Amino acid sequence: MTAVASLEEHFEATIERDQRIEPRDWVPEGYRKTMIRQIAQHAHSEIIGMQPEGNWITRAPSLRRKAILLAKVQDEAGHGLYLYSAAATLGADRADLTDKLITGKQKYSSIFNYPTLTFADVGVIGWLVDGAAICNQVPLCRSSYGPYARAMIRICKEESFHQRQGYELLMTMMRGTQQQREMVQEAVNRWWWPSLMMFGPPDADSPNTAQSMAWKVKRHTNDELRQRFVDMSVPQAAALGVTFPDPDLKWNASREHYDFGPVDWDEFKNVLKGNGPCNASRIAHRRRAHDEGAWVREAAVAHAAKNEERK
Amino acid sequence: MTDLTAEGGHGAVPLEGVPAAPGPVKHDWPLYEVFVRGKRGLNHVHVGSLHAADDRMALHHARDLYTRRNEGVSIWVVRASDITASSPDEKDPFFAPSGDKVYRHPTFYDIPEEVPHI
């Protein structure tokens, strides 16, 4: 047996036994690339994901809401950094990943290319967008790549706060004026379909799923997770007193799931191509923050070098 | 639409045409590994890494990044370049010396049932 065949066999056997792959283990090149791409894109999503809600920090309606929102946005930054840290264990360099994000070479989730028009959007993002993220992320806590799985465990614990603060915010608004209730419903109408798109294209159009399932970097198909999210969300919407903008949404007793209407995949593709409402501004904002922070990074290095000399 | 996937937490992003090979290492703050003692009585446990210009900044960043919810009472940071690790390539021979020493475990010894507290 050749050396590589033996290494590959060891890798496959580790996955087969449901054990984790750890940093510095030999992995096939395809696995390394898949994991770097997945973790980097996830990290970028968390970092860009600070912007839609960060937009409302200075205009939060109370000190309580402002403190909560600050903590949540800080968490998103933290999630991004846990994930860059996980990517680093595969040999990816963080500065290089940042460069790939701000030059548009690597992508982030298309959900963050939608604007937050009212404060109700902050609540709906917590409830639906973070809710959908939790559906995606809980199975990733068992990803075959150890550092990613461990980052996901931390992230999932914190996402639970994100979802609950959003739902509580919406409950508060629903107890308010008629205008506030309309604001919530209007935000739900805008975010529902993009939330369903977060699970990706239908299984029939997801050719990478089979390999990802075999490597145990993905545990459920896109459609399974989307269905799970719809089933969870419908009773939550009822308790809140809002409806989803889908005339085909109804309980199917024979399937024991909710049926729902077709997702507009043309819109999804269009946003991914860069034509969403906020694609350009999100990247421009990230690039500006990076460029304007350059002097701080350089000054800190100079300061550290000077202190080192003094020793 | 065959170039899309939902992998990666916050959902659908393209896979095709997205570079993933590790790029050149750029000039950046050094990498530190972070270890946190969750509470008194427990060991420090590795929780992840971060970049910082010096040791002091690494501690502050570690506090902000890894203990936002009272996850720790003590933090160690160490430059990743200062860590010496066993090599995965030689893990079998490296750990082999303990593999065949079953007599180091208490279950190796047969003691009659009627002997108490042993």
Short mmCIF file of C-alpha atoms in Angstrom, two decimals:
data_model
loop_
_atom_site.label_atom_id
_atom_site.label_comp_id
_atom_site.label_asym_id
_atom_site.label_seq_id
_atom_site.Cartn_x
_atom_site.Cartn_y
_atom_site.Cartn_z
CA MET A 1 0.00 0.00 0.00
CA THR A 2 1.31 3.46 -0.86
CA ALA A 3 1.80 6.02 1.87
CA VAL A 4 -1.07 8.21 0.68
CA ALA A 5 -3.46 5.26 0.42
CA SER A 6 -2.66 4.34 3.99
CA LEU A 7 -3.20 7.92 5.18
CA GLU A 8 -6.45 8.10 3.27
CA GLU A 9 -7.60 4.85 4.82
CA HIS A 10 -6.84 6.22 8.28
CA PHE A 11 -8.80 9.40 7.49
CA GLU A 12 -11.80 7.45 6.19
CA ALA A 13 -11.74 5.13 9.19
CA THR A 14 -11.69 8.08 11.61
CA ILE A 15 -14.77 9.56 9.90
CA GLU A 16 -16.43 6.15 9.77
CA ARG A 17 -16.03 5.72 13.54
CA ASP A 18 -17.61 9.16 13.96
CA GLN A 19 -14.43 10.48 15.52
CA ARG A 20 -13.25 14.01 14.85
CA ILE A 21 -10.55 15.11 12.45
CA GLU A 22 -8.12 17.35 14.31
CA PRO A 23 -5.55 19.97 13.23
CA ARG A 24 -2.39 18.55 11.67
CA ASP A 25 -4.10 15.23 10.83
CA TRP A 26 -3.56 14.24 7.24
CA VAL A 27 -6.68 15.06 5.21
CA PRO A 28 -7.44 14.78 1.49
CA GLU A 29 -6.94 18.06 -0.34
CA GLY A 30 -10.64 18.21 -1.24
CA TYR A 31 -11.64 17.94 2.41
CA ARG A 32 -9.21 20.71 3.41
CA LYS A 33 -10.51 23.02 0.70
CA THR A 34 -14.15 22.27 1.48
CA MET A 35 -13.62 22.97 5.16
CA ILE A 36 -11.63 26.17 4.60
CA ARG A 37 -14.25 27.45 2.17
CA GLN A 38 -17.13 26.54 4.45
CA ILE A 39 -15.57 27.94 7.62
CA ALA A 40 -14.32 31.10 5.89
CA GLN A 41 -17.70 31.80 4.32
CA HIS A 42 -19.36 31.23 7.65
CA ALA A 43 -16.88 33.58 9.36
CA HIS A 44 -17.43 36.24 6.70
CA SER A 45 -21.20 35.90 7.20
CA GLU A 46 -20.86 36.57 10.91
CA ILE A 47 -18.64 39.60 10.29
CA ILE A 48 -20.86 41.11 7.59
CA GLY A 49 -23.86 40.10 9.71
CA MET A 50 -22.93 42.80 12.20
CA GLN A 51 -23.96 45.50 9.74
CA PRO A 52 -27.73 45.09 9.31
CA GLU A 53 -28.35 45.25 13.05
CA GLY A 54 -25.43 47.56 13.83
CA ASN A 55 -27.42 50.03 11.74
CA TRP A 56 -29.89 50.35 14.65
CA ILE A 57 -27.59 50.57 17.67
CA THR A 58 -27.62 54.36 17.85
CA ARG A 59 -31.37 54.46 17.29
CA ALA A 60 -32.49 51.69 19.65
CA PRO A 61 -35.63 52.90 21.44
CA SER A 62 -34.37 52.34 25.00
CA LEU A 63 -31.15 51.83 26.92
CA ARG A 64 -32.21 48.21 27.56
CA ARG A 65 -32.63 47.52 23.83
CA LYS A 66 -29.37 49.29 23.05
CA ALA A 67 -27.42 47.22 25.58
CA ILE A 68 -28.96 44.01 24.21
CA LEU A 69 -28.25 44.98 20.61
CA LEU A 70 -24.65 45.92 21.42
CA ALA A 71 -24.14 42.56 23.11
CA LYS A 72 -25.64 40.74 20.15
CA VAL A 73 -23.54 42.54 17.56
CA GLN A 74 -20.45 41.94 19.68
CA ASP A 75 -21.37 38.24 19.70
CA GLU A 76 -21.47 38.24 15.89
CA ALA A 77 -17.93 39.62 15.87
CA GLY A 78 -16.95 36.92 18.36
CA HIS A 79 -18.51 34.21 16.20
CA GLY A 80 -16.57 35.46 13.22
CA LEU A 81 -13.35 35.29 15.21
CA TYR A 82 -14.01 31.77 16.58
CA LEU A 83 -14.45 30.70 12.99
CA TYR A 84 -11.36 32.47 11.62
CA SER A 85 -9.52 30.73 14.45
CA ALA A 86 -10.89 27.36 13.29
CA ALA A 87 -9.92 28.15 9.69
CA ALA A 88 -6.40 29.00 10.86
CA THR A 89 -5.96 25.41 12.09
CA LEU A 90 -6.27 24.30 8.46
CA GLY A 91 -3.51 26.63 7.34
CA ALA A 92 -5.67 29.59 6.26
CA ASP A 93 -4.28 33.00 7.18
CA ARG A 94 -6.78 35.44 8.65
CA ALA A 95 -5.40 38.54 6.96
CA ASP A 96 -5.58 36.67 3.68
CA LEU A 97 -9.19 35.62 4.37
CA THR A 98 -10.12 39.23 5.15
CA ASP A 99 -8.49 40.23 1.89
CA LYS A 100 -10.54 37.60 0.00
CA LEU A 101 -13.72 38.96 1.61
CA ILE A 102 -13.16 42.63 0.80
CA THR A 103 -12.07 41.87 -2.74
CA GLY A 104 -15.20 39.78 -3.25
CA LYS A 105 -13.37 36.51 -3.93
CA GLN A 106 -14.97 34.70 -1.04
CA LYS A 107 -18.66 35.07 -0.28
CA TYR A 108 -20.95 35.47 2.70
CA SER A 109 -24.56 34.51 3.19
CA SER A 110 -26.91 36.36 0.85
CA ILE A 111 -29.32 37.09 3.71
CA PHE A 112 -27.15 40.00 4.83
CA ASN A 113 -27.66 41.80 1.55
CA TYR A 114 -31.16 42.83 2.60
CA PRO A 115 -31.66 46.16 4.39
CA THR A 116 -33.05 46.73 7.91
CA LEU A 117 -35.71 49.35 7.28
CA THR A 118 -37.34 49.58 10.71
CA PHE A 119 -36.55 48.56 14.28
CA ALA A 120 -38.94 45.61 13.85
CA ASP A 121 -36.34 44.19 11.44
CA VAL A 122 -33.98 43.79 14.40
CA GLY A 123 -36.55 41.56 16.08
CA VAL A 124 -37.34 39.60 12.93
CA ILE A 125 -33.66 38.99 12.22
CA GLY A 126 -33.26 37.55 15.70
CA TRP A 127 -36.36 35.39 15.41
CA LEU A 128 -36.24 34.19 11.79
CA VAL A 129 -32.71 34.74 10.47
CA ASP A 130 -30.99 33.55 13.64
CA GLY A 131 -33.65 30.86 13.97
CA ALA A 132 -32.79 29.57 10.51
CA ALA A 133 -29.09 29.83 11.35
CA ILE A 134 -29.66 27.71 14.46
CA CYS A 135 -31.39 25.04 12.33
CA ASN A 136 -28.32 25.00 10.08
CA GLN A 137 -25.81 25.19 12.90
CA VAL A 138 -27.04 22.66 15.46
CA PRO A 139 -26.14 19.71 13.19
CA LEU A 140 -22.77 21.37 12.51
CA CYS A 141 -21.88 20.87 16.19
CA ARG A 142 -21.26 17.28 15.03
CA SER A 143 -19.16 18.26 12.02
CA SER A 144 -16.29 15.85 11.46
CA TYR A 145 -13.78 18.69 11.72
CA GLY A 146 -13.12 19.12 15.45
CA PRO A 147 -12.23 22.84 15.65
CA TYR A 148 -15.29 23.76 13.56
CA ALA A 149 -17.59 21.54 15.64
CA ARG A 150 -16.29 23.09 18.87
CA ALA A 151 -16.73 26.63 17.53
CA MET A 152 -20.28 25.71 16.54
CA ILE A 153 -21.10 24.54 20.07
CA ARG A 154 -20.10 27.92 21.49
CA ILE A 155 -21.94 29.74 18.72
CA CYS A 156 -25.16 27.76 19.16
CA LYS A 157 -25.27 28.54 22.87
CA GLU A 158 -25.02 32.24 22.09
CA GLU A 159 -27.45 32.16 19.16
CA SER A 160 -30.17 31.05 21.52
CA PHE A 161 -29.95 34.46 23.24
CA HIS A 162 -30.10 36.10 19.82
CA GLN A 163 -33.28 34.35 18.83
CA ARG A 164 -35.04 34.89 22.14
CA GLN A 165 -34.21 38.59 22.38
CA GLY A 166 -35.62 39.03 18.87
CA TYR A 167 -38.84 37.21 19.65
CA GLU A 168 -39.26 39.10 22.92
CA LEU A 169 -38.70 42.39 21.09
CA LEU A 170 -41.47 41.47 18.63
CA MET A 171 -43.84 40.41 21.43
CA THR A 172 -43.31 43.81 23.02
CA MET A 173 -44.10 45.58 19.76
CA MET A 174 -47.20 43.42 19.21
CA ARG A 175 -48.53 44.61 22.58
CA GLY A 176 -48.00 48.21 21.43
CA THR A 177 -49.89 50.36 18.97
CA GLN A 178 -51.62 49.27 15.76
CA GLN A 179 -48.80 50.99 13.88
CA GLN A 180 -46.20 48.91 15.70
CA ARG A 181 -48.09 45.70 14.94
CA GLU A 182 -48.19 46.64 11.28
CA MET A 183 -44.47 47.35 11.40
CA VAL A 184 -43.82 43.82 12.72
CA GLN A 185 -46.03 42.19 10.09
CA GLU A 186 -44.38 44.20 7.36
CA ALA A 187 -40.91 43.14 8.53
CA VAL A 188 -42.02 39.48 8.67
CA ASN A 189 -43.34 39.79 5.11
CA ARG A 190 -39.96 41.03 3.91
CA TRP A 191 -37.76 38.50 5.78
CA TRP A 192 -39.76 35.26 5.51
CA TRP A 193 -38.73 34.22 2.01
CA PRO A 194 -35.08 35.27 2.31
CA SER A 195 -34.97 33.21 5.54
CA LEU A 196 -36.14 30.12 3.65
CA MET A 197 -33.47 30.78 1.02
CA MET A 198 -30.80 30.54 3.73
CA PHE A 199 -31.04 26.75 3.53
CA GLY A 200 -29.84 26.80 -0.05
CA PRO A 201 -31.25 25.36 -3.26
CA PRO A 202 -33.51 22.28 -3.33
CA ASP A 203 -31.77 18.95 -2.82
CA ALA A 204 -32.15 18.13 -6.52
CA ASP A 205 -29.87 21.12 -7.30
CA SER A 206 -27.28 20.47 -4.61
CA PRO A 207 -24.68 18.22 -6.16
CA ASN A 208 -22.16 18.80 -3.37
CA THR A 209 -24.43 17.48 -0.67
CA ALA A 210 -23.52 13.81 -1.20
CA GLN A 211 -19.78 14.35 -0.71
CA SER A 212 -20.36 16.64 2.25
CA MET A 213 -22.65 14.07 3.87
CA ALA A 214 -20.07 11.33 3.29
CA TRP A 215 -17.40 13.45 4.97
CA LYS A 216 -19.87 14.24 7.78
CA VAL A 217 -19.36 17.96 7.34
CA LYS A 218 -23.08 18.15 6.59
CA ARG A 219 -25.63 16.04 8.44
CA HIS A 220 -28.97 16.92 6.82
CA THR A 221 -30.00 18.03 3.35
CA ASN A 222 -31.12 21.58 2.56
CA ASP A 223 -34.77 20.56 2.15
CA GLU A 224 -34.83 18.63 5.44
CA LEU A 225 -33.56 21.64 7.34
CA ARG A 226 -35.89 24.05 5.52
CA GLN A 227 -38.88 21.86 6.40
CA ARG A 228 -37.78 21.68 10.02
CA PHE A 229 -37.54 25.48 10.14
CA VAL A 230 -41.01 25.98 8.62
CA ASP A 231 -42.54 23.49 11.06
CA MET A 232 -40.94 25.25 14.00
CA SER A 233 -41.82 28.76 12.86
CA VAL A 234 -45.54 28.40 12.12
CA PRO A 235 -46.67 27.97 15.75
CA GLN A 236 -44.27 30.74 16.81
CA ALA A 237 -45.91 33.09 14.28
CA ALA A 238 -49.35 32.13 15.60
CA ALA A 239 -48.30 32.86 19.18
CA LEU A 240 -46.95 36.22 18.08
CA GLY A 241 -50.05 37.08 16.07
CA VAL A 242 -48.44 37.48 12.64
CA THR A 243 -48.83 35.57 9.38
CA PHE A 244 -46.30 34.44 6.80
CA PRO A 245 -46.70 35.79 3.25
CA ASP A 246 -47.42 32.40 1.68
CA PRO A 247 -50.97 31.41 0.61
CA ASP A 248 -49.85 27.79 0.18
CA LEU A 249 -48.68 27.42 3.76
CA LYS A 250 -50.87 24.78 5.44
CA TRP A 251 -50.67 21.69 7.61
CA ASN A 252 -50.46 18.44 5.68
CA ALA A 253 -51.81 15.71 7.96
CA SER A 254 -50.55 12.85 5.76
CA ARG A 255 -46.97 14.16 5.74
CA GLU A 256 -47.23 15.54 9.28
CA HIS A 257 -45.45 18.65 8.05
CA TYR A 258 -46.47 22.07 6.78
CA ASP A 259 -46.67 22.42 3.01
CA PHE A 260 -45.34 25.70 1.66
CA GLY A 261 -45.17 27.52 -1.66
CA PRO A 262 -42.25 27.67 -4.08
CA VAL A 263 -39.23 29.79 -3.19
CA ASP A 264 -38.28 32.43 -5.76
CA TRP A 265 -34.86 31.05 -6.69
CA ASP A 266 -34.40 33.68 -9.37
CA GLU A 267 -34.34 36.34 -6.67
CA PHE A 268 -31.89 34.24 -4.67
CA LYS A 269 -29.53 33.83 -7.64
CA ASN A 270 -29.76 37.49 -8.41
CA VAL A 271 -28.78 38.49 -4.87
CA LEU A 272 -25.89 36.02 -4.93
CA LYS A 273 -24.69 37.50 -8.18
CA GLY A 274 -24.30 40.78 -6.36
CA ASN A 275 -27.55 42.45 -7.32
CA GLY A 276 -29.19 42.47 -3.89
CA PRO A 277 -30.20 45.74 -2.27
CA CYS A 278 -27.04 46.02 -0.12
CA ASN A 279 -24.26 43.87 -1.66
CA ALA A 280 -22.06 46.79 -2.65
CA SER A 281 -22.54 48.80 0.53
CA ARG A 282 -21.80 45.81 2.81
CA ILE A 283 -18.44 45.17 1.20
CA ALA A 284 -17.61 48.87 0.92
CA HIS A 285 -18.33 49.30 4.63
CA ARG A 286 -16.15 46.32 5.59
CA ARG A 287 -13.34 47.53 3.38
CA ARG A 288 -13.51 51.04 4.83
CA ALA A 289 -13.39 49.71 8.41
CA HIS A 290 -10.37 47.58 7.48
CA ASP A 291 -8.52 50.39 5.72
CA GLU A 292 -9.27 52.95 8.39
CA GLY A 293 -8.07 50.54 11.07
CA ALA A 294 -4.73 49.93 9.37
CA TRP A 295 -2.89 52.62 11.33
CA VAL A 296 -4.09 51.09 14.61
CA ARG A 297 -2.77 47.67 13.65
CA GLU A 298 0.55 49.15 12.58
CA ALA A 299 0.87 51.34 15.67
CA ALA A 300 0.25 48.35 17.95
CA VAL A 301 3.01 46.40 16.21
CA ALA A 302 5.41 49.36 16.54
CA HIS A 303 4.52 49.74 20.22
CA ALA A 304 5.10 46.02 20.86
CA ALA A 305 8.46 46.15 19.06
CA LYS A 306 9.57 49.16 21.10
CA ASN A 307 8.62 47.46 24.37
CA GLU A 308 10.48 44.36 23.28
CA GLU A 309 13.65 46.40 22.68
CA ARG A 310 13.42 47.99 26.12
CA LYS A 311 13.45 44.62 27.87
CA MET B 1 -27.95 26.76 -10.01
CA THR B 2 -25.72 23.76 -9.55
CA ASP B 3 -22.96 25.80 -7.99
CA LEU B 4 -24.65 26.52 -4.67
CA THR B 5 -24.79 24.95 -1.31
CA ALA B 6 -26.24 25.74 2.08
CA GLU B 7 -23.17 24.70 3.98
CA GLY B 8 -21.77 27.00 6.59
CA GLY B 9 -24.10 28.08 9.31
CA HIS B 10 -25.70 31.22 8.00
CA GLY B 11 -26.63 29.45 4.84
CA ALA B 12 -26.48 29.49 1.17
CA VAL B 13 -23.30 30.64 -0.50
CA PRO B 14 -21.62 29.53 -3.71
CA LEU B 15 -18.96 26.85 -3.65
CA GLU B 16 -17.75 26.92 -7.23
CA GLY B 17 -15.30 29.59 -8.25
CA VAL B 18 -14.48 30.47 -4.65
CA PRO B 19 -10.79 30.14 -3.87
CA ALA B 20 -10.01 28.06 -0.78
CA ALA B 21 -6.34 27.27 -1.08
CA PRO B 22 -4.40 28.87 1.76
CA GLY B 23 -3.03 32.13 0.43
CA PRO B 24 0.20 33.86 1.30
CA VAL B 25 0.69 34.64 4.99
CA LYS B 26 0.36 38.39 5.33
CA HIS B 27 1.89 40.73 7.82
CA ASP B 28 -0.39 40.45 10.82
CA TRP B 29 -0.27 40.39 14.58
CA PRO B 30 1.14 37.09 15.86
CA LEU B 31 -1.18 34.20 16.62
CA TYR B 32 -1.80 33.28 20.26
CA GLU B 33 -3.45 30.15 21.62
CA VAL B 34 -5.86 30.73 24.50
CA PHE B 35 -6.47 28.53 27.56
CA VAL B 36 -9.24 29.27 30.06
CA ARG B 37 -9.87 27.95 33.58
CA GLY B 38 -13.66 27.72 33.70
CA LYS B 39 -13.86 27.79 37.48
CA ARG B 40 -11.74 27.05 40.51
CA GLY B 41 -10.91 23.37 40.73
CA LEU B 42 -10.70 22.83 36.96
CA ASN B 43 -7.70 22.79 34.62
CA HIS B 44 -7.10 25.43 32.00
CA VAL B 45 -8.57 24.18 28.74
CA HIS B 46 -7.68 25.24 25.21
CA VAL B 47 -10.54 27.30 23.75
CA GLY B 48 -9.14 28.73 20.52
CA SER B 49 -6.76 31.32 19.19
CA LEU B 50 -6.56 35.01 18.39
CA HIS B 51 -4.19 37.61 16.97
CA ALA B 52 -2.59 40.28 19.15
CA ALA B 53 0.38 42.62 18.95
CA ASP B 54 1.79 41.56 22.34
CA ASP B 55 1.10 39.38 25.37
CA ARG B 56 -0.90 42.00 27.23
CA MET B 57 -3.18 42.70 24.31
CA ALA B 58 -3.60 38.96 23.82
CA LEU B 59 -4.93 38.65 27.38
CA HIS B 60 -7.39 41.50 26.88
CA HIS B 61 -8.58 40.15 23.57
CA ALA B 62 -8.93 36.68 25.08
CA ARG B 63 -11.12 38.10 27.83
CA ASP B 64 -13.32 39.91 25.29
CA LEU B 65 -13.50 37.01 22.88
CA TYR B 66 -13.69 33.90 25.06
CA THR B 67 -15.20 35.02 28.38
CA ARG B 68 -18.13 37.28 27.50
CA ARG B 69 -20.43 35.21 29.71
CA ASN B 70 -18.39 34.41 32.80
CA GLU B 71 -16.75 31.41 31.14
CA GLY B 72 -13.51 31.87 33.02
CA VAL B 73 -11.68 32.85 36.18
CA SER B 74 -8.17 32.67 34.71
CA ILE B 75 -6.67 32.91 31.23
CA TRP B 76 -3.37 31.77 29.77
CA VAL B 77 -2.19 33.00 26.38
CA VAL B 78 0.85 31.65 24.59
CA ARG B 79 2.30 32.42 21.22
CA ALA B 80 1.35 29.61 18.84
CA SER B 81 4.93 29.58 17.54
CA ASP B 82 6.18 28.71 21.07
CA ILE B 83 4.15 25.52 21.33
CA THR B 84 5.87 22.20 20.70
CA ALA B 85 3.42 19.46 19.75
CA SER B 86 3.70 15.77 19.05
CA SER B 87 3.55 15.09 15.34
CA PRO B 88 0.44 13.39 14.02
CA ASP B 89 2.60 11.58 11.46
CA GLU B 90 4.31 9.56 14.13
CA LYS B 91 1.44 9.26 16.57
CA ASP B 92 1.28 5.48 16.53
CA PRO B 93 4.94 4.85 17.42
CA PHE B 94 4.98 7.86 19.75
CA PHE B 95 2.19 6.54 21.94
CA ALA B 96 3.01 2.87 21.43
CA PRO B 97 4.98 2.49 24.70
CA SER B 98 1.76 2.75 26.72
CA GLY B 99 -0.26 0.56 24.39
CA ASP B 100 0.89 -2.83 25.68
CA LYS B 101 1.11 -2.09 29.40
CA VAL B 102 -2.27 -3.32 30.52
CA TYR B 103 -0.85 -3.93 34.00
CA ARG B 104 -0.93 -0.17 34.56
CA HIS B 105 -4.71 -0.33 34.86
CA PRO B 106 -6.55 -1.45 38.01
CA THR B 107 -8.79 -3.77 36.02
CA PHE B 108 -5.74 -5.92 35.18
CA TYR B 109 -5.82 -7.44 38.68
CA ASP B 110 -8.31 -10.09 39.75
CA ILE B 111 -9.36 -9.63 43.36
CA PRO B 112 -11.92 -11.95 45.01
CA GLU B 113 -15.43 -10.46 45.31
CA GLU B 114 -15.50 -10.84 49.10
CA VAL B 115 -12.51 -8.53 49.65
CA PRO B 116 -14.01 -5.15 50.61
CA HIS B 117 -13.02 -1.64 49.60
CA ILE B 118 -10.44 -2.43 46.95
#
